[in-house]
PDB file of C-alpha atoms in Angstrom:
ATOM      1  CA  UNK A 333      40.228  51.120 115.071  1.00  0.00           C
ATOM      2  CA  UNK A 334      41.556  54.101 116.358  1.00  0.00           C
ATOM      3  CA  UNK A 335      44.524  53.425 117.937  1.00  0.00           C
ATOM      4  CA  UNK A 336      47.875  53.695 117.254  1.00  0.00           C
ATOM      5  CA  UNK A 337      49.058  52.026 113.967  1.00  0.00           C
ATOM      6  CA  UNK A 338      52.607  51.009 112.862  1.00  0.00           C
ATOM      7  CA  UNK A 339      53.394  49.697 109.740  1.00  0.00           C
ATOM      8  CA  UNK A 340      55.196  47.036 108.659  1.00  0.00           C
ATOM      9  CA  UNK A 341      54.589  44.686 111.742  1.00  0.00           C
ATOM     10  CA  UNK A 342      57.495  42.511 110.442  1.00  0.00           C
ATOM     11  CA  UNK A 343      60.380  42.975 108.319  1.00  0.00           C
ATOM     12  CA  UNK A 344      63.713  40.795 107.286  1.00  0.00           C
ATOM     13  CA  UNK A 345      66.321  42.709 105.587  1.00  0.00           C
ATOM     14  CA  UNK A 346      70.409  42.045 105.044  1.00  0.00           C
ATOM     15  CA  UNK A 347      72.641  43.865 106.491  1.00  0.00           C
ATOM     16  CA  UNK A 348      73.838  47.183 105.203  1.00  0.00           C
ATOM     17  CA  UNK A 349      69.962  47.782 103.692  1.00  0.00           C
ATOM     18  CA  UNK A 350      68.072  50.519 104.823  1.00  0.00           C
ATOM     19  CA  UNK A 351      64.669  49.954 106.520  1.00  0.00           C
ATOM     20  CA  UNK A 352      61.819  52.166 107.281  1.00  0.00           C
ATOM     21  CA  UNK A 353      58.824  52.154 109.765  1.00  0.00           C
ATOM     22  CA  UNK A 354      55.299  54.570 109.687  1.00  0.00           C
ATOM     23  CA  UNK A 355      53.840  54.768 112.976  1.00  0.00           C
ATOM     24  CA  UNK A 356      50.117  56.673 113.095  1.00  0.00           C
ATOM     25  CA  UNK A 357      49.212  57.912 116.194  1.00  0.00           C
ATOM     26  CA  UNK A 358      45.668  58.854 117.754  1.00  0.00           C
ATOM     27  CA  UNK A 359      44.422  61.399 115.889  1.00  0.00           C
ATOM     28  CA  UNK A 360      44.239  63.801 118.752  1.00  0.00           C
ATOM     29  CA  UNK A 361      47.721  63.224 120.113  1.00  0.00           C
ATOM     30  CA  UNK A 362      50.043  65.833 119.945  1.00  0.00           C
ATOM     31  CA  UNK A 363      53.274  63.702 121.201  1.00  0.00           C
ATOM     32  CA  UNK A 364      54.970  60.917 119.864  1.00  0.00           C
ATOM     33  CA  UNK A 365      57.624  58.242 121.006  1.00  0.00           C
ATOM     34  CA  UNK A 366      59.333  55.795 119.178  1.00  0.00           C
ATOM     35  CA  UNK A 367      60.750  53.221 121.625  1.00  0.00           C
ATOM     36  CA  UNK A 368      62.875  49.841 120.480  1.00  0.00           C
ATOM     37  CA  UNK A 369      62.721  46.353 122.959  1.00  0.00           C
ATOM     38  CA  UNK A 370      65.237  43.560 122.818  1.00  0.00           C
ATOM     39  CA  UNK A 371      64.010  40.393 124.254  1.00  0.00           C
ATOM     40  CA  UNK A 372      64.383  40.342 128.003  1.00  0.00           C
ATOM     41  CA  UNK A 373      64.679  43.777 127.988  1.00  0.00           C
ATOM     42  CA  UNK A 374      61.891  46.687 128.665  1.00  0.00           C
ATOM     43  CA  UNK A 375      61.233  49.591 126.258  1.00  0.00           C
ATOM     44  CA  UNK A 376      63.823  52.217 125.740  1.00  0.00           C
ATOM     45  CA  UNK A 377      63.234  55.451 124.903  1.00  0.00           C
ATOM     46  CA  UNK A 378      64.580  56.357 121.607  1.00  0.00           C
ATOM     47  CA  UNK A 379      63.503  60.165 120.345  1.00  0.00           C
ATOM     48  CA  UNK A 380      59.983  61.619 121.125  1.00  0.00           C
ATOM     49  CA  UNK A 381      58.233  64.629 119.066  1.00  0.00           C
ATOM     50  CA  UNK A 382      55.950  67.575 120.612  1.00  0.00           C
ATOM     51  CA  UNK A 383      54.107  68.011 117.178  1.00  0.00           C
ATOM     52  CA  UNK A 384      56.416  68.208 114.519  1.00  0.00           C
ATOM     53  CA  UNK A 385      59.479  69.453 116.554  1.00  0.00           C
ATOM     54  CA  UNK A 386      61.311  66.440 117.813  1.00  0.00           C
ATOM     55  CA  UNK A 387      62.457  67.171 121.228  1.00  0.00           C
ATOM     56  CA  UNK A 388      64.769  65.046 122.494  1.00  0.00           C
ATOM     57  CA  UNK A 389      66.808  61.955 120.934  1.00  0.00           C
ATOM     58  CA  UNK A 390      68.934  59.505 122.864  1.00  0.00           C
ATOM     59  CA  UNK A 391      72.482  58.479 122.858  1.00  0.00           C
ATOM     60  CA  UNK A 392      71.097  55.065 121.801  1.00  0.00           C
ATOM     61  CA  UNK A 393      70.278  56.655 118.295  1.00  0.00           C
ATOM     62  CA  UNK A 394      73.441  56.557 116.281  1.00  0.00           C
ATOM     63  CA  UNK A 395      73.260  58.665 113.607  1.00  0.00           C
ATOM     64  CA  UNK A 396      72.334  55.245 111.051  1.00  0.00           C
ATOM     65  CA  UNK A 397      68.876  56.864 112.781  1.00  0.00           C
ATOM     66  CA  UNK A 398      66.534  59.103 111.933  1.00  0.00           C
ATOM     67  CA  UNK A 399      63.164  59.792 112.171  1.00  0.00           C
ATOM     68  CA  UNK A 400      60.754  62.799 111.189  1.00  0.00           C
ATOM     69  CA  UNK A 401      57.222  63.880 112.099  1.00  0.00           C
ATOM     70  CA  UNK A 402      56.632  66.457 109.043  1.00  0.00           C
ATOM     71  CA  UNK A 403      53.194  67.568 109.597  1.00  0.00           C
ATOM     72  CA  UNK A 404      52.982  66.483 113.396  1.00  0.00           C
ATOM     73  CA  UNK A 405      50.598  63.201 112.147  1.00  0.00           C
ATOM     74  CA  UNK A 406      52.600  60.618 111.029  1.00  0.00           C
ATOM     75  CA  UNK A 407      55.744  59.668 112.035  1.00  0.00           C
ATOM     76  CA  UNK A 408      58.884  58.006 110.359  1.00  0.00           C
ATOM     77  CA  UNK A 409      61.721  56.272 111.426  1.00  0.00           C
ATOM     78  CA  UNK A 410      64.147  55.282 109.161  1.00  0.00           C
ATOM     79  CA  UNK A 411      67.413  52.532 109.711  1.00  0.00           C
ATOM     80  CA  UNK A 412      70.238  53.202 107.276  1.00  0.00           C
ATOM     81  CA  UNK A 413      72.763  50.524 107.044  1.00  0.00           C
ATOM     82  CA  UNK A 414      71.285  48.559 108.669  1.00  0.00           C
ATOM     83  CA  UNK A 415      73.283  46.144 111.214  1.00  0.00           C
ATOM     84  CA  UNK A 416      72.723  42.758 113.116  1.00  0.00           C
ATOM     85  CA  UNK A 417      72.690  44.363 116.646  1.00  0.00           C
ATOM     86  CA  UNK A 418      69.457  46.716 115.140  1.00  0.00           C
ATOM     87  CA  UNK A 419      67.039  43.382 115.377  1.00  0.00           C
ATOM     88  CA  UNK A 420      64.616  44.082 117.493  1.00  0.00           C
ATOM     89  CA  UNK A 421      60.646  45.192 118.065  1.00  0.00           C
ATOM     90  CA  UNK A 422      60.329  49.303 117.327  1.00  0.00           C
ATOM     91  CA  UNK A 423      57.649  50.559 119.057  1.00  0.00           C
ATOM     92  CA  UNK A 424      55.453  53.610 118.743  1.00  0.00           C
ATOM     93  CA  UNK A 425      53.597  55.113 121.375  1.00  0.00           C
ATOM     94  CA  UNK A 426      52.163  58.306 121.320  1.00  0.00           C
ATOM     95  CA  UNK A 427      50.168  60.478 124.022  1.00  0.00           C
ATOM     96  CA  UNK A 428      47.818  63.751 124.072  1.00  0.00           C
ATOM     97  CA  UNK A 429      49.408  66.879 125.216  1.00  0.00           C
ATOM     98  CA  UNK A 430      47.460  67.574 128.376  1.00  0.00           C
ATOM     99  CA  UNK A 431      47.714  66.245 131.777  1.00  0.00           C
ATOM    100  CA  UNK A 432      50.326  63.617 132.833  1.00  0.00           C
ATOM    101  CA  UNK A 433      52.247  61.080 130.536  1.00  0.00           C
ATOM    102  CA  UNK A 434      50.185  58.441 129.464  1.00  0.00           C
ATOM    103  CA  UNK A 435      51.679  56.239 126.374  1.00  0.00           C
ATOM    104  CA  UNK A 436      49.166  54.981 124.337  1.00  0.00           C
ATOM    105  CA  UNK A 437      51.443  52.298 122.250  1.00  0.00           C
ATOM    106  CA  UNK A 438      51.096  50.573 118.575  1.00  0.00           C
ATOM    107  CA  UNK A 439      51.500  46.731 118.075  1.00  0.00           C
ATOM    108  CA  UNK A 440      55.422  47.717 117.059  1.00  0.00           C
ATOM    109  CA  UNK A 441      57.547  46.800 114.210  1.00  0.00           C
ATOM    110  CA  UNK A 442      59.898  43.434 114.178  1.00  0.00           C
ATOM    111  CA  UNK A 443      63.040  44.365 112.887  1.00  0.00           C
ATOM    112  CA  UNK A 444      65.194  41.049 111.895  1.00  0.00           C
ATOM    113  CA  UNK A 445      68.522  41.948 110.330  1.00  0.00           C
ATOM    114  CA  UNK A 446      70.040  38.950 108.649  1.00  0.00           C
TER     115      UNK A 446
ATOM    116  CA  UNK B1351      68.142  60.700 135.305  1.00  0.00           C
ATOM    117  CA  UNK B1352      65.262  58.506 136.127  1.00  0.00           C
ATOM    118  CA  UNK B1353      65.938  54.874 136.004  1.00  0.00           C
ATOM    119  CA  UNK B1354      63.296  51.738 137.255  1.00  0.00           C
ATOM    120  CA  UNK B1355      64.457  48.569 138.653  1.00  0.00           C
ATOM    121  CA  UNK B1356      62.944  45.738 138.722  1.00  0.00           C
ATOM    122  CA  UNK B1357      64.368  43.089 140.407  1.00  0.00           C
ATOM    123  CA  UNK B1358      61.734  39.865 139.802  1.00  0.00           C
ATOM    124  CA  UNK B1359      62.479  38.662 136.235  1.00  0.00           C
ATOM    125  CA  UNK B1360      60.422  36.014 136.236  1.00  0.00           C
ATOM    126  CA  UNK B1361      57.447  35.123 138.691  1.00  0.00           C
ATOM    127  CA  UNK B1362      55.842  31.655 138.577  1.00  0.00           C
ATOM    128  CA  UNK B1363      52.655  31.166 140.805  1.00  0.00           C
ATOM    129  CA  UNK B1364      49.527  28.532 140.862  1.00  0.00           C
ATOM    130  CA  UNK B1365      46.227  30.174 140.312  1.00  0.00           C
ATOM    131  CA  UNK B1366      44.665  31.826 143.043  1.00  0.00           C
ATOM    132  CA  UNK B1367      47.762  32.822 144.862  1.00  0.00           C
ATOM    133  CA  UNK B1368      48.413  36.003 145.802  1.00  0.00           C
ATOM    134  CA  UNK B1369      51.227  38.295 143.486  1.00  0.00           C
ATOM    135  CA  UNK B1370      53.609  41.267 144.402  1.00  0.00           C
ATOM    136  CA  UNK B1371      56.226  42.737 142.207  1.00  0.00           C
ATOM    137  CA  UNK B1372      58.623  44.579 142.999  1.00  0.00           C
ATOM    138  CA  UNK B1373      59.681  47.914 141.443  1.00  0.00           C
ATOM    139  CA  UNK B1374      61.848  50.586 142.227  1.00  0.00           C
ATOM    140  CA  UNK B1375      62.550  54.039 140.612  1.00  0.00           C
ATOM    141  CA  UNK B1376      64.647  57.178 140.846  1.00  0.00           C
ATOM    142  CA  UNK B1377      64.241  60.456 139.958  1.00  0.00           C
ATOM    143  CA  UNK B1378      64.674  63.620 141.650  1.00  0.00           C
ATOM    144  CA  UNK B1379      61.454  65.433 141.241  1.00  0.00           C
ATOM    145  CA  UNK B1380      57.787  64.694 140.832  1.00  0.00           C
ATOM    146  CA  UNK B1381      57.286  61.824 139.705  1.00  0.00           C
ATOM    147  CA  UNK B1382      54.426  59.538 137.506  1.00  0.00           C
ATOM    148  CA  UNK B1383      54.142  56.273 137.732  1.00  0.00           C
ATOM    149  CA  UNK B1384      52.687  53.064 135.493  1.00  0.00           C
ATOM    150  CA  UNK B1385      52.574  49.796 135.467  1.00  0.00           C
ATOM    151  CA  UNK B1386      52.059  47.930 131.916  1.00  0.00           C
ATOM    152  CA  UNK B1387      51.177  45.080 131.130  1.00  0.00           C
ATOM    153  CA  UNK B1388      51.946  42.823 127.853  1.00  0.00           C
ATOM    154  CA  UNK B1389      49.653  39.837 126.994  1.00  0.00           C
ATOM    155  CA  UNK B1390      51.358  36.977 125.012  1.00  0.00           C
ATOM    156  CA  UNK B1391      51.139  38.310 121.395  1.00  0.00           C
ATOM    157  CA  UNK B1392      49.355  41.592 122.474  1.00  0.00           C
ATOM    158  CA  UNK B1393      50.737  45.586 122.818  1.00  0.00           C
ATOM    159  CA  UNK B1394      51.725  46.908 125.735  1.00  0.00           C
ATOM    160  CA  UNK B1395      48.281  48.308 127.678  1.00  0.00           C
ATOM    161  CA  UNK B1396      48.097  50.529 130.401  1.00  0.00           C
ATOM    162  CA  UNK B1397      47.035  48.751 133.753  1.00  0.00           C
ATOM    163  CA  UNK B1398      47.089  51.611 136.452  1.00  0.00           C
ATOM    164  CA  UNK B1399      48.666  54.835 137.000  1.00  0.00           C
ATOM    165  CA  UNK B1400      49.350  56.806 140.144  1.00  0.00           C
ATOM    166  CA  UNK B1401      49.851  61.136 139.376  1.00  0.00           C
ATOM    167  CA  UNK B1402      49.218  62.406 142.784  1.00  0.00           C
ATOM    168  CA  UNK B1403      46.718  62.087 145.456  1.00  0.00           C
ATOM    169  CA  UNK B1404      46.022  58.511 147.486  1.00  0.00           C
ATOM    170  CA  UNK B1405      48.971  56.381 147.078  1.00  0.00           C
ATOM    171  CA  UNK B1406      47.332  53.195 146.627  1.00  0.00           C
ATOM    172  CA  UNK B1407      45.564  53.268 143.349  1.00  0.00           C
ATOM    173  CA  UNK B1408      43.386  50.480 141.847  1.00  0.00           C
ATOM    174  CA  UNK B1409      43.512  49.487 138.169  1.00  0.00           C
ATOM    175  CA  UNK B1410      41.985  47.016 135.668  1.00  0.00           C
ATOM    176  CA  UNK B1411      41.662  43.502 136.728  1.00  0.00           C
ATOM    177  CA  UNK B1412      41.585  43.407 140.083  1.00  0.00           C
ATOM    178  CA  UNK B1413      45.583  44.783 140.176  1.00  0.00           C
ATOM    179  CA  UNK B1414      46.848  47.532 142.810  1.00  0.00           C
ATOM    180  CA  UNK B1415      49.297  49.338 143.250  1.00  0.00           C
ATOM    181  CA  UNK B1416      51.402  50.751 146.153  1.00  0.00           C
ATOM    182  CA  UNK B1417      53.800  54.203 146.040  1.00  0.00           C
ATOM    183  CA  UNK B1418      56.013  54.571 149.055  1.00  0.00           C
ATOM    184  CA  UNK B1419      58.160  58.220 148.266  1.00  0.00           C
ATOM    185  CA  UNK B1420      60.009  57.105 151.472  1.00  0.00           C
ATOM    186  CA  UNK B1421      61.128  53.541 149.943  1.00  0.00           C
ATOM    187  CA  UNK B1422      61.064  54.756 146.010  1.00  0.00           C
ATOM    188  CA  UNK B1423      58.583  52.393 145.425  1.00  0.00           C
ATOM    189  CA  UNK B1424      55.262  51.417 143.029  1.00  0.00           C
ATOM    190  CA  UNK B1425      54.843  47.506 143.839  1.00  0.00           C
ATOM    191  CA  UNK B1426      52.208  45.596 142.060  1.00  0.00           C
ATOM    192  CA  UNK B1427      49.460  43.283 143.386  1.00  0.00           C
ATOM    193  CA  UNK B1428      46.881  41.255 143.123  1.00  0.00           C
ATOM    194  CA  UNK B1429      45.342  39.362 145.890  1.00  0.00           C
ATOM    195  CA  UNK B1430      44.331  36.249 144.023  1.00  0.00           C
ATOM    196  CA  UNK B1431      45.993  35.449 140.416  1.00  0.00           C
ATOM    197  CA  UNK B1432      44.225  33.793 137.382  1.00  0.00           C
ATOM    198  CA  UNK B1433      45.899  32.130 134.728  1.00  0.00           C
ATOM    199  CA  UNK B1434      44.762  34.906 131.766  1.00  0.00           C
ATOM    200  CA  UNK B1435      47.312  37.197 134.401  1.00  0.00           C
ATOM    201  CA  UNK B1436      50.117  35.508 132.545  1.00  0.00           C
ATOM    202  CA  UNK B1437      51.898  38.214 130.909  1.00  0.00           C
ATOM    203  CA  UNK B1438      54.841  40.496 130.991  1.00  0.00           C
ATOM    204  CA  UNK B1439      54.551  43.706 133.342  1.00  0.00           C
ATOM    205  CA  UNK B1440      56.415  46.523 132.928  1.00  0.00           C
ATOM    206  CA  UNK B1441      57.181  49.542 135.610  1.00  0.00           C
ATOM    207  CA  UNK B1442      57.348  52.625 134.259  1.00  0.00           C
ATOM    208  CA  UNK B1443      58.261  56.499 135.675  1.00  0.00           C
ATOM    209  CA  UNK B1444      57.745  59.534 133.979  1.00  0.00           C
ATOM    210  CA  UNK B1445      59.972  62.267 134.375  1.00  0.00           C
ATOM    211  CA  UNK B1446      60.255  66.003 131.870  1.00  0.00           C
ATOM    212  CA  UNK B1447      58.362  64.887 128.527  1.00  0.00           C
ATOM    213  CA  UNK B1448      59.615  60.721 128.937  1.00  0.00           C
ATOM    214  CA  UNK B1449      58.536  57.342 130.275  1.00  0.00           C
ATOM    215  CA  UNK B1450      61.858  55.203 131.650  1.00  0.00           C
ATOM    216  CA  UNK B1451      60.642  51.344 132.013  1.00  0.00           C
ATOM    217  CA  UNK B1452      62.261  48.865 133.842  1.00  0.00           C
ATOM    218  CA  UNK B1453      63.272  45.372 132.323  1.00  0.00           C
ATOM    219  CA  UNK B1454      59.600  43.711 132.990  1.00  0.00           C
ATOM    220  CA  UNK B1455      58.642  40.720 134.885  1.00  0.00           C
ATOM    221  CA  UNK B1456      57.556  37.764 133.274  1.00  0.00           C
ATOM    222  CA  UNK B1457      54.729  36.479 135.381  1.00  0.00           C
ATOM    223  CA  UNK B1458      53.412  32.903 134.475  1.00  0.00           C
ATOM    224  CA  UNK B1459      49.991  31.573 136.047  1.00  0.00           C
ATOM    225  CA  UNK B1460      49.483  27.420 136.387  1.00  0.00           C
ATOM    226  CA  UNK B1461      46.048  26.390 136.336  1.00  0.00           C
TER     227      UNK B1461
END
């Protein structure tokens, strides 16, 4: 399968743990998204990466978030601290470089913060 | 900033009738437009796309899609629904380097 792979699908934690998420994109994309979705509510956009530079990050991300792209293949995002209002489905999408904006997305990553 | 409203949350229709959903967007420059669809269980997929050119585009499954720069609007339809439509669709614009979706409309098929 060539698509784009995140890793763990599901994970329960306690509060104040940190979590992490890999997300693999298609080989031949050169931009990545991470997006998080709360039931009832549609993706929204969390930080995105041209390559390894990461380009933009939203106000959503408090700084509890991070995420890296070292070699502009895999990406990381990691949860410190983790809180109750962090559940919630972490997706990855990523997209090639040329032409318009396509998102290509992963299965995502169920967050559950207990 | 772009933003996409859509103002059906939840859409419940018999087989074989016909399906529009509404969606709405703003931005202030060129814009790209999706629509998404998410099968129970499944990732969000692609269904059509509209970059430039004819406004009405076609996508997978027999679905359309409508843009109207006057109205700000990329409806979704399908003349004649079947119950494997049911699903969550998702409205999406593009604006510099990021897709903004809208909340999604649960759509529900009876047989």
């Amino acid at each position: 399968d060539t698509g784009v792979s995140q890793d763990p699908r599901h994970k329960i934690t306690k509060r104040g743990q940190n979590v992490t998420f890999r997300c693999d994109p298609i080989s031949e994309h050169n931009r990545l998204y991470w997006y998080r979705q709360t039931l009832g509510q549609g993706p929204e956009f969390l930080t995105y990466f041209q390559n390894e530079a990461q380009l933009e990050k939203s106000r959503l991300l408090s700084d509890r978030f991070s995420a890296e792209r070292p070699k502009g293949s895999f990406s990381t995002l990691e949860i410190q601290r983790t809180e109750q209002g962090d559940s919630a489905m972490y997706l990855c999408a990523s997209s090639p470089s040329v032409g318009a904006l396509e998102l290509f997305f992963g299965e995502g990553s169920r967050l559950t913060v207990l | 900033a772009q933003s996409v409203s859509q103002h059906n949350h939840h859409v419940i229709l018999s087989e074989a009738a016909s399906l529009e959903l509404g969606c709405n967007y703003s931005y202030g420059g060129t814009v790209n437009l999706f629509w998404y669809v998410q099968y129970p269980g499944q990732h969000l997929q692609l269904l059509l796309k509209y970059f430039s050119g004819d406004p009405l585009v076609k996508g997978i499954k027999g679905f359309e899609a409508e843009f109207i720069k006057s109205k700000f609007s990329f409806n979704l339809r399908k003349p004649s629904v079947q119950w494997s439509d049911t699903a969550e669709y998702f409205c999406a614009v593009t604006g510099y380097q990021k897709v903004t979706f809208g909340t999604g409309t649960k759509l529900q098929v009876i047989p």
